Coordinates of C-alpha atoms and ligand atoms in Angstrom, one line a residue:
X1 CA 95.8 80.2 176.0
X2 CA 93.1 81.4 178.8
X3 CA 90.2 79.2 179.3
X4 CA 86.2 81.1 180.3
X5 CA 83.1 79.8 179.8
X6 CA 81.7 82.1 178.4
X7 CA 83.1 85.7 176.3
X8 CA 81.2 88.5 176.0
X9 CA 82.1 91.5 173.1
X10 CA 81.1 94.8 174.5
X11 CA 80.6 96.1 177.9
X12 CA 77.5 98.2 177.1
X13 CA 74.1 97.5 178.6
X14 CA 73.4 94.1 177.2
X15 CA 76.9 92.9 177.9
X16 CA 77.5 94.2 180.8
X17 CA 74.6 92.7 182.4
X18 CA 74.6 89.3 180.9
X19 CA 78.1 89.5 182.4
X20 CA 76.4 90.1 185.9
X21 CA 73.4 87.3 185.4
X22 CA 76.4 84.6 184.1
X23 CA 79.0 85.3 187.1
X24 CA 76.2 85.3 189.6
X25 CA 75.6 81.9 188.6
X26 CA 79.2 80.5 188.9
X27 CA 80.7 80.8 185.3
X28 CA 83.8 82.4 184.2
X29 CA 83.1 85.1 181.8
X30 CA 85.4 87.8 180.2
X31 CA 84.2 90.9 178.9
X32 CA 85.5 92.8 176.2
X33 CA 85.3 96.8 175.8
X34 CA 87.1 98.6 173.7
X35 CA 85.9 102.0 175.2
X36 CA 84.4 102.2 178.3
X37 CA 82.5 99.8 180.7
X38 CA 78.6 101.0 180.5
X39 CA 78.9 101.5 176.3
X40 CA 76.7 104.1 175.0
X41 CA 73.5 104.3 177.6
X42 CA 76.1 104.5 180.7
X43 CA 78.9 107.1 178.8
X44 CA 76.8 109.2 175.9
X45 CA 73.3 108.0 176.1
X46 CA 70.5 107.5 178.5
X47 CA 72.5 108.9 181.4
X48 CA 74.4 111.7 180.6
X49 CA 71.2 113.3 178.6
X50 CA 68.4 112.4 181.4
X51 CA 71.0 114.6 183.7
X52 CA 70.8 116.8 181.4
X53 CA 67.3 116.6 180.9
X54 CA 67.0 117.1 184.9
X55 CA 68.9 120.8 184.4
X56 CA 66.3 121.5 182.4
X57 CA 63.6 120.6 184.3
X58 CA 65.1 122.6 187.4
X59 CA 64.9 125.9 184.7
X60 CA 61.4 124.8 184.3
X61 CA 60.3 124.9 187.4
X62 CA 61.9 128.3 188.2
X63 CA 60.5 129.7 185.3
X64 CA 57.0 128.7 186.8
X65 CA 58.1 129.7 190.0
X66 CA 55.8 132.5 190.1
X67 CA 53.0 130.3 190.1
X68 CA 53.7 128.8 193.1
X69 CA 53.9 132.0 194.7
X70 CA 57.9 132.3 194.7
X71 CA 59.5 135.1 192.5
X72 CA 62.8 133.7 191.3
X73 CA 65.5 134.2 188.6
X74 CA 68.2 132.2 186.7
X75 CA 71.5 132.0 185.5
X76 CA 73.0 129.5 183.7
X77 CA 76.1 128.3 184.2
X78 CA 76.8 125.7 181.3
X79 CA 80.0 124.4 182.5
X80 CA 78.7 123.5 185.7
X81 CA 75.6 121.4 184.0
X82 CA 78.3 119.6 182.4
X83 CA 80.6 118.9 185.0
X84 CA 77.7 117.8 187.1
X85 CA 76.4 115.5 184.0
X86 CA 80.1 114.1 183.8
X87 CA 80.6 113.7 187.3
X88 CA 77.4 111.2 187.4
X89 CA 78.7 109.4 183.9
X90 CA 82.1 109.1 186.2
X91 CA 80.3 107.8 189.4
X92 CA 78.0 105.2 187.7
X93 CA 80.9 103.7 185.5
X94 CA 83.0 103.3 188.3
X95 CA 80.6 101.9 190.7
X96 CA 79.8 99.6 187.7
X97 CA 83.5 98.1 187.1
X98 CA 83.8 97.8 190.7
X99 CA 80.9 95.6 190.8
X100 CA 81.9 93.5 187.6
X101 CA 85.4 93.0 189.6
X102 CA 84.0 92.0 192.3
X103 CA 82.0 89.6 190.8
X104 CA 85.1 87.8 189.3
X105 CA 84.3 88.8 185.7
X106 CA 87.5 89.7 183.8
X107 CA 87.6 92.8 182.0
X108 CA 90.0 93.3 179.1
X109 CA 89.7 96.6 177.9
X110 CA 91.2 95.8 173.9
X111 CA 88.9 95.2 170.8
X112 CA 87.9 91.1 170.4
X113 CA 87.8 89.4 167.8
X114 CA 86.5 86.2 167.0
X115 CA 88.6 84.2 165.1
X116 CA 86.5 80.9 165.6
X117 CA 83.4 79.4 167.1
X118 CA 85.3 79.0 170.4
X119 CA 88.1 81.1 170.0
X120 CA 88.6 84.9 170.7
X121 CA 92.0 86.9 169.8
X122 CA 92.5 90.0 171.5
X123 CA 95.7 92.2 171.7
X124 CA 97.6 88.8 170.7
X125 CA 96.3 87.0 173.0
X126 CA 94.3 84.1 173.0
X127 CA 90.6 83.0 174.6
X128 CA 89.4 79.5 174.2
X129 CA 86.0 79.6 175.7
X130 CA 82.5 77.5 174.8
X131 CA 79.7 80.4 174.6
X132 CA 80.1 83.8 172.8
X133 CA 78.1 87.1 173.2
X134 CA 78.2 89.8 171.0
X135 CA 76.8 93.2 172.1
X136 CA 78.3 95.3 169.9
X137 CA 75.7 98.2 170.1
X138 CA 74.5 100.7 167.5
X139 CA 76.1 104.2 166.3
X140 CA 74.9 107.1 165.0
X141 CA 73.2 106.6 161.3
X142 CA 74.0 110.1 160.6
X143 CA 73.1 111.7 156.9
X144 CA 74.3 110.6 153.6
X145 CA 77.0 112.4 152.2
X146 CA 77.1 114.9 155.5
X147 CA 80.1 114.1 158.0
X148 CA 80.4 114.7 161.4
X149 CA 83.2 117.0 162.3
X150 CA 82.7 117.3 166.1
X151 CA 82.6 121.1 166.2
X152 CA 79.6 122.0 164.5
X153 CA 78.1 119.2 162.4
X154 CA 77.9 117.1 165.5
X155 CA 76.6 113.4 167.1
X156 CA 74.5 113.0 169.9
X157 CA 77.8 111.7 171.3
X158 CA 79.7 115.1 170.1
X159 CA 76.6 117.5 171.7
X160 CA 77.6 116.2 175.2
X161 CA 80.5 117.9 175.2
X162 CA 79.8 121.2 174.2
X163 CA 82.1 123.8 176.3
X164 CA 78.7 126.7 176.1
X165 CA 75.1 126.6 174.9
X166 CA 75.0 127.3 171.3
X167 CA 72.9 130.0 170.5
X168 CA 71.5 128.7 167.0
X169 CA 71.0 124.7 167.5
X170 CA 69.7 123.3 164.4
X171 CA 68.5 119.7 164.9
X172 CA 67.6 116.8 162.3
X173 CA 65.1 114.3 163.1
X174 CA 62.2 114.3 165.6
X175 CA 62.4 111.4 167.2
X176 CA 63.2 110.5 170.4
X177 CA 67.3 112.0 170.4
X178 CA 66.3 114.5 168.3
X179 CA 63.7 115.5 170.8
X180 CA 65.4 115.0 173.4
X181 CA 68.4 117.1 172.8
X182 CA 65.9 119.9 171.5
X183 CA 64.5 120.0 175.0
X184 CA 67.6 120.3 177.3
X185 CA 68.4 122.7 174.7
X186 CA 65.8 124.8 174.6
X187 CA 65.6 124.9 178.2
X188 CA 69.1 126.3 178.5
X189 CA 68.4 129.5 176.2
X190 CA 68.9 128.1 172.7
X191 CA 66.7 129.0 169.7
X192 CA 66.2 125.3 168.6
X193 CA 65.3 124.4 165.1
X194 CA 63.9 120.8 165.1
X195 CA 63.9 119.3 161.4
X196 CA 61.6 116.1 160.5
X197 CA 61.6 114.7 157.2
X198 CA 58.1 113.1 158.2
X199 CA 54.4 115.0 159.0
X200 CA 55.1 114.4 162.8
X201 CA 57.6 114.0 165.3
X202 CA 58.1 110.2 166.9
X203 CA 56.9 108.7 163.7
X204 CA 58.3 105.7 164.5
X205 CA 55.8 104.7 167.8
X206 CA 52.9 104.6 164.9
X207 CA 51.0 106.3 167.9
X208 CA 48.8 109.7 166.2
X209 CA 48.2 110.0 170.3
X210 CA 52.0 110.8 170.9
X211 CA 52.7 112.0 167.6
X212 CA 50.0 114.6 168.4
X213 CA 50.6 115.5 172.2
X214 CA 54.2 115.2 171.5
X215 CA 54.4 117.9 168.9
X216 CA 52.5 120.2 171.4
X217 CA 55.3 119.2 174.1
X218 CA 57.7 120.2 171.5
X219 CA 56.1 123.4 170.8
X220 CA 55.4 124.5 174.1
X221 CA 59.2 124.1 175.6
X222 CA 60.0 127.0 172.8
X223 CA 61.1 124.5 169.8
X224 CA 60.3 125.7 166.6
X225 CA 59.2 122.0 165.0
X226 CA 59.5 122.0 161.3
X227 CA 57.8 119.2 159.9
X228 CA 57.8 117.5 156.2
X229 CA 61.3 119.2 155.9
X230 CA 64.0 117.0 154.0
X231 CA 67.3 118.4 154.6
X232 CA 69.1 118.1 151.2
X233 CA 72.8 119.2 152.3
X234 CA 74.5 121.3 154.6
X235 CA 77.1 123.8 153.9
X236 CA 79.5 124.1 156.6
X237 CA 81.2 127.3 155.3
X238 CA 78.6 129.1 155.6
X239 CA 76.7 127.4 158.6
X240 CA 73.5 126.5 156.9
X241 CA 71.5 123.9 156.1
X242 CA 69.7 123.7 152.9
X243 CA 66.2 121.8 152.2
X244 CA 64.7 120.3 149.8
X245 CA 62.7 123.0 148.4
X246 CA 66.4 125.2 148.5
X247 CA 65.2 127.5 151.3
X248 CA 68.1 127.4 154.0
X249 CA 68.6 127.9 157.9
X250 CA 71.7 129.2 159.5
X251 CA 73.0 127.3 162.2
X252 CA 75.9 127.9 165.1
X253 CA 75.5 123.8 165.8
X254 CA 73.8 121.2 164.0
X255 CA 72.6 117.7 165.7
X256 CA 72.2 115.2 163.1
X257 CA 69.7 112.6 164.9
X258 CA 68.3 110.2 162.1
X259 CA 68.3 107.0 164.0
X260 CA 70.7 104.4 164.4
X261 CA 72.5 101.4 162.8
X262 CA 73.9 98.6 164.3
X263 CA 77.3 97.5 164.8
X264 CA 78.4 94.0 163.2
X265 CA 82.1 93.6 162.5
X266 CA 83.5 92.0 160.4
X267 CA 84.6 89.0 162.0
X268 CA 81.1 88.1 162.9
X269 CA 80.6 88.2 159.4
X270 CA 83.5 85.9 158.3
X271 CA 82.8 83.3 160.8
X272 CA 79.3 82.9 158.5
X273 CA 76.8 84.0 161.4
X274 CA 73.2 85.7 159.3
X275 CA 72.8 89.0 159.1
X276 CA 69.2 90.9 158.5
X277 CA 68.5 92.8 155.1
X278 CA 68.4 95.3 158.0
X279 CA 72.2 94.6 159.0
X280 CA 71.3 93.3 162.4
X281 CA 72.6 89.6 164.0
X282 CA 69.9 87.8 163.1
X283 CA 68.8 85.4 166.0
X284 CA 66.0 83.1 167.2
X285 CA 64.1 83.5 170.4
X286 CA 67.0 82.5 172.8
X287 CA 68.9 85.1 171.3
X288 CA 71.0 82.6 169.6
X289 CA 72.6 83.0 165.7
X290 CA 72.9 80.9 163.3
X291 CA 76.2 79.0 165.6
X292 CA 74.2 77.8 167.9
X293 CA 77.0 78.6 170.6
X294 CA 77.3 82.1 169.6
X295 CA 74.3 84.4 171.3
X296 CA 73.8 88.2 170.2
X297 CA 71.7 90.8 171.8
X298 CA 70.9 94.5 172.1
X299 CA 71.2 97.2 169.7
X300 CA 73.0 94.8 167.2
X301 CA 69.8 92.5 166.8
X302 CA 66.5 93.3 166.1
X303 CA 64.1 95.2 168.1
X304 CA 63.4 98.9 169.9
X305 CA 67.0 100.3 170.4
X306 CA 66.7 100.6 174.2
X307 CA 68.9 99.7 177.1
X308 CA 66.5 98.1 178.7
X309 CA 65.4 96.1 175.8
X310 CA 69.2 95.3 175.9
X311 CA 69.1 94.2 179.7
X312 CA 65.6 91.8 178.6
X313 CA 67.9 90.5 175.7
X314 CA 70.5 89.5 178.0
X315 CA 68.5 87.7 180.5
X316 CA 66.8 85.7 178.1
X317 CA 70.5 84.6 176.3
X318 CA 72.1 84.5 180.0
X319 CA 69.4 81.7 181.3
X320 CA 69.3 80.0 177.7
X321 CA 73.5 79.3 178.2
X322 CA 72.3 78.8 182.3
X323 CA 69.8 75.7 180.6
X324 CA 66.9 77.6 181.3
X325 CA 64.2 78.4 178.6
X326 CA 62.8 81.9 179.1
X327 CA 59.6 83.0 176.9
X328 CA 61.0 85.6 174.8
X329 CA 58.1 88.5 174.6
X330 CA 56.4 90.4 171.7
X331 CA 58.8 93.2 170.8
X332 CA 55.7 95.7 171.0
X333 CA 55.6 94.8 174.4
X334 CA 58.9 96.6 175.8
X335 CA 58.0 99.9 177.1
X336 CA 59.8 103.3 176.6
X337 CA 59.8 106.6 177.8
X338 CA 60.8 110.1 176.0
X339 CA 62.3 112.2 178.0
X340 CA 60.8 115.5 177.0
X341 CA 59.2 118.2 179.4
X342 CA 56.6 116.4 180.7
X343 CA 58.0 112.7 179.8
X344 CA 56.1 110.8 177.1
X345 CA 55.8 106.9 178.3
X346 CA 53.8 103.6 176.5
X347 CA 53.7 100.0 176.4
X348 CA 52.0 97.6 174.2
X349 CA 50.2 98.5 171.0
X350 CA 48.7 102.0 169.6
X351 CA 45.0 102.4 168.8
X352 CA 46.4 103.0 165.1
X353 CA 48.3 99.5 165.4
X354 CA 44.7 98.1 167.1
X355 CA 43.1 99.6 163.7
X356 CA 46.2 99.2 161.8
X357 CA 45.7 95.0 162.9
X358 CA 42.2 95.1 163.0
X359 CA 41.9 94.4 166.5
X360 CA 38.9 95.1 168.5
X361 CA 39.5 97.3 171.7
X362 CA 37.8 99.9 173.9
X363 CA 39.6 102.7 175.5
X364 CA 39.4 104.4 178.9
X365 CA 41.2 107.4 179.6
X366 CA 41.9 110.0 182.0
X367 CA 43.2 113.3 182.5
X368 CA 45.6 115.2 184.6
X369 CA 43.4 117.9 184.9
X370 CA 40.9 116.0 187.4
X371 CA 44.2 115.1 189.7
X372 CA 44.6 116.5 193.1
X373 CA 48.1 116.2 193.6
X374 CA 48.4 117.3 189.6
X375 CA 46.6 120.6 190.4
X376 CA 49.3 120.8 194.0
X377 CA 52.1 120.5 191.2
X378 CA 50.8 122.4 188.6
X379 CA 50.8 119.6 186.4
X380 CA 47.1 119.5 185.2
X381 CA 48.2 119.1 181.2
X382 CA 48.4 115.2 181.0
X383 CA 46.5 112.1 179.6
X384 CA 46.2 108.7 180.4
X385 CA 44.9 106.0 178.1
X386 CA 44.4 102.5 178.1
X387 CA 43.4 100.0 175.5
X388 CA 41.2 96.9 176.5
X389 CA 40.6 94.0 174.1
X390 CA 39.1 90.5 174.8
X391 CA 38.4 89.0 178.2
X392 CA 39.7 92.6 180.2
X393 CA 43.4 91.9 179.0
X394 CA 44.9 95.2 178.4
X395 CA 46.4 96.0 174.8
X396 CA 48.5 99.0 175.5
X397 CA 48.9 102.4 177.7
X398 CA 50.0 105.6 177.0
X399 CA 50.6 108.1 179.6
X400 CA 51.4 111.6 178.9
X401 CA 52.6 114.2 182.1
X402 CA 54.3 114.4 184.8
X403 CA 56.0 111.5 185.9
X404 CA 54.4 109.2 183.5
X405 CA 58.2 107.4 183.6
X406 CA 57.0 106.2 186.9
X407 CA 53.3 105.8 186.5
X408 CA 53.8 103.6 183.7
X409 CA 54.9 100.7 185.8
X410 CA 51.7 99.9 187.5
X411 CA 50.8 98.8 184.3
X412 CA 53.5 96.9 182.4
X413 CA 53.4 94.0 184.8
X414 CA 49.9 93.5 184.2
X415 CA 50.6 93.1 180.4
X416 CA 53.8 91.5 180.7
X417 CA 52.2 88.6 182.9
X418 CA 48.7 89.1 180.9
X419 CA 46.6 90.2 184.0
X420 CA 43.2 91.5 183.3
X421 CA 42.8 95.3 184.2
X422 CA 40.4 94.6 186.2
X423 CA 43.2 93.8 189.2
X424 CA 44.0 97.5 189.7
X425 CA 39.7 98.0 190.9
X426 CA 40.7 96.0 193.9
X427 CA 44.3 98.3 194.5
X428 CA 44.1 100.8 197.0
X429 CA 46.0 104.1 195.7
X430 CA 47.5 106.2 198.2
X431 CA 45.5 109.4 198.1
X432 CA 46.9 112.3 197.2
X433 CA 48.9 110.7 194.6
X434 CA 49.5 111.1 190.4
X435 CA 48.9 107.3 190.8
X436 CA 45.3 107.6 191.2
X437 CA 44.9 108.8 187.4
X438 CA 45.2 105.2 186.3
X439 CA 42.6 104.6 189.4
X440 CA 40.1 107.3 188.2
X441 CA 40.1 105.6 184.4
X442 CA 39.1 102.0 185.7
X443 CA 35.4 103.4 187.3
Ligands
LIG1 P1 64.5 107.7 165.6 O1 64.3 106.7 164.5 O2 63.6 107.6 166.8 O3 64.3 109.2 165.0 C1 65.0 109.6 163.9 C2 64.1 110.7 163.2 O4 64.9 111.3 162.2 C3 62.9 110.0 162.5 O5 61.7 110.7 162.9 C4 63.2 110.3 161.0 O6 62.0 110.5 160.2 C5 64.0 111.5 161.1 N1 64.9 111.7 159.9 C6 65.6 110.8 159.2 N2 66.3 111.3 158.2 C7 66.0 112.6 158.2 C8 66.3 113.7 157.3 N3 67.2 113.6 156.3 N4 65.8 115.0 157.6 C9 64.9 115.1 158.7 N5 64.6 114.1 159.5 C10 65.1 112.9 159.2 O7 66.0 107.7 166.0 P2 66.8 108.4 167.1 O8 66.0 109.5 167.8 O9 68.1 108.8 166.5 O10 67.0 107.3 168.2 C11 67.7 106.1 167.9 C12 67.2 105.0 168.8 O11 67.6 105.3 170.2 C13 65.7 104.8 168.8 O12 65.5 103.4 168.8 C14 65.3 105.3 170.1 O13 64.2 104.7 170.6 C15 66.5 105.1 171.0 N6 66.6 106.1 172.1 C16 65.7 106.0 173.1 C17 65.7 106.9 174.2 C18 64.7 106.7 175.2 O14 64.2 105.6 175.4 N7 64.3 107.8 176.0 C19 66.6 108.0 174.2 C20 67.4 108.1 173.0 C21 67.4 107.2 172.1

């Protein structure tokens, strides 16, 4: 039997890194992926689409061109977006196992299972180790009663490897994959239905500001946005999908992008650890379940569904095994980004979850429009919006435009180490810069 301190099931984000934080500090972990190092974000998430995402922000730009005062045309060529979108997926992964080999962390590519609070089985073999992590991820929820086939009822997984741009793409559910995928499509010369059950798109960020502003995103990068329209079933004969109220839409492709579920085998399960009514690992704040020994994080517990929520997660459980008590941080707290044409970023809470909580706060905003180096860039659509409650502490931000992936990081270490606002009157911003938005809010 092989002896670690610590096992770790999946080599996604949250694994992967608690890996890292554990072998930097001397222990002897094994990972276990049954796939591929770098799980979903790293192989059919937030990397392959954001390259994606950059191909269609190159067409952008040459279809503005002209403004610019440089005539230009375009071609697509499909299977070289994808080769170049595989060839990054192939770089990063590598470069990431080489790193978790060189750190000493053992890698056994084979499914785990956990047979006992300190005991792992995989491909016959046997682990005895003191700490277990699970990071077993999240798939596709998909639609009741609708399967995916992988050729024209497809995953976001499927829809990155396409061999040529569909010319009908019919997608279900505005939020943020959804969206996304309806963007880099779009861009690339589909005609993109975009199907939400609810009023808006990105119901779920209870934000009417980026509910609103995003559905004119959507709109203006050529999407036709349906919304309140409940898809009932789909009839793959014929390539349609019919709605609620029986009318029906052809399709070449279909994206089914209703959310996500976690992943909790079953061997989680038998070995007695809780489970949500949600079906996520239920933990505490140390990302602990129920066996005190046995940690869980990222997409399988509770919280946003973000890598980088996954990567917090794993800090927190990595210094908890390491004997050190981190302060685990509202949920509403982690930022995000959506990747659409211009990127949509926030952190903290909403004014409707400021309402929604009855919680006093006063807003200053900005615009774009009033940017120097937005007007150089041709980037004068954009907002910037900040909500201040008691003694200057800063409740949330929204930014909305170019860059705002960036911008947004001035501002989340202020709320994450509660700093008044105030701090950024006495910051110099570099002049001409989009960074001096946030500056021209504060006076
Ligand atoms: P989501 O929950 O954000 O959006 C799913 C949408 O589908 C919802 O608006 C929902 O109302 C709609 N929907 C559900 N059933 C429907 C039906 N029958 N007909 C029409 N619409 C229907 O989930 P999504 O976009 O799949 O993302 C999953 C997770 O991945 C989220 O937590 C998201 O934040 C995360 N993610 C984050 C990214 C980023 O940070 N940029 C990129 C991609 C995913």
């Amino acid at each position: 039997m092989q002896k670690f301190d610590i096992a770790i099931i999946g080599g996604g984000t949250g694994g992967y890194r608690a890996a890292e934080i554990l072998a930097s500090h001397g222990k002897k972990v094994v990972l276990f992926e049954k796939s591929n190092i770098g799980g979903v974000c790293l192989n059919c998430g937030c990397i392959p689409t954001k390259a994606l995402i950059a191909s269609a922000e190159v067409i952008e730009q040459m279809k503005t061109s002209e403004k610019f005062g440089i005539k230009s045309s375009h071609e697509i060529d499909f299977s070289k977006i994808m080769a170049r979108k595989e060839k990054i997926v192939k770089m990063l992964t590598l470069g990431l196992q080489k790193k978790l080999a060189k750190m000493g962390i053992s890698i056994i590519n084979k499914e785990a299972f956990i047979k006992g609070e300190n005991l792992i089985i995989s491909d016959n073999e046997e682990y005895s180790v003191e700490n277990i992590i699970i990071a077993t991820g999240s798939v596709d929820a998909g639609l009741r009663g609708i399967d995916f086939d992988g050729e024209d009822v497809l995953s976001s997984k499927d829809i990155l490897s396409l061999n040529e741009v569909p010319q009908r793409l019919l997608v279900i559910g505005a939020g943020v994959i959804g969206s996304e995928f309806s963007t880099v499509f779009s861009y690339m010369g589909s005609k993109v239905t975009l199907l939400e059950f609810l009023p808006k798109p990105f119901f779920s960020t209870r934000s009417s500001l980026i509910m609103n502003e995003g559905e004119k995103i959507l709109k203006k990068s050529g999407i036709d946005l349906k919304t309140s329209s409940s898809v009932a079933s789909i009839d793959k004969e014929k390539k349609m999908v019919i709605l609620s109220d029986d009318s029906r839409l052809e399709y070449d492709k279909v994206l089914i992008a209703t959310g996500r579920i976690p992943v909790v085998n079953s061997d989680a399960k038998n070995l007695g650890i809780e489970i949500t009514d949600r079906g996520f690992i239920k933990t505490n704040n140390n990302k602990q379940t129920n066996i005190e020994n046995i940690y869980a994080l990222g997409d399988c517990t509770e919280g946003p569904m973000l890598a980088h929520k996954a990567y917090y997660d794993a800090y927190i459980a990595s210094f908890h095994i390491l004997g050190e008590n981190e302060e685990q941080m509202k949920m509403c707290d982690v930022p995000y980004s959506i990747f659409t044409i211009p990127s949509i970023s926030h952190c903290g809470l909403s004014e409707d979850m400021c309402i929604e909580q009855k919680i006093n706060y006063r807003k200053i905003e900005s615009s774009y429009a009033e940017n120097g180096r937005a007007a150089t860039y041709e980037a004068r659509q954009g907002i910037f919006s900040m909500l201040i409650g008691e003694n200057d502490r800063i409740l949330g931000v929204t930014i909305i435009g170019k860059e705002s992936d960036t911008l947004i990081h001035e501002i989340i270490p202020l709320i994450h180490n509660n700093i008044p606002y105030t701090a950024l009157k006495r910051t110099i911003h570099i002049h001409p810069t989009l960074s001096e938005i946030i500056q021209e809010a504060l006076f």
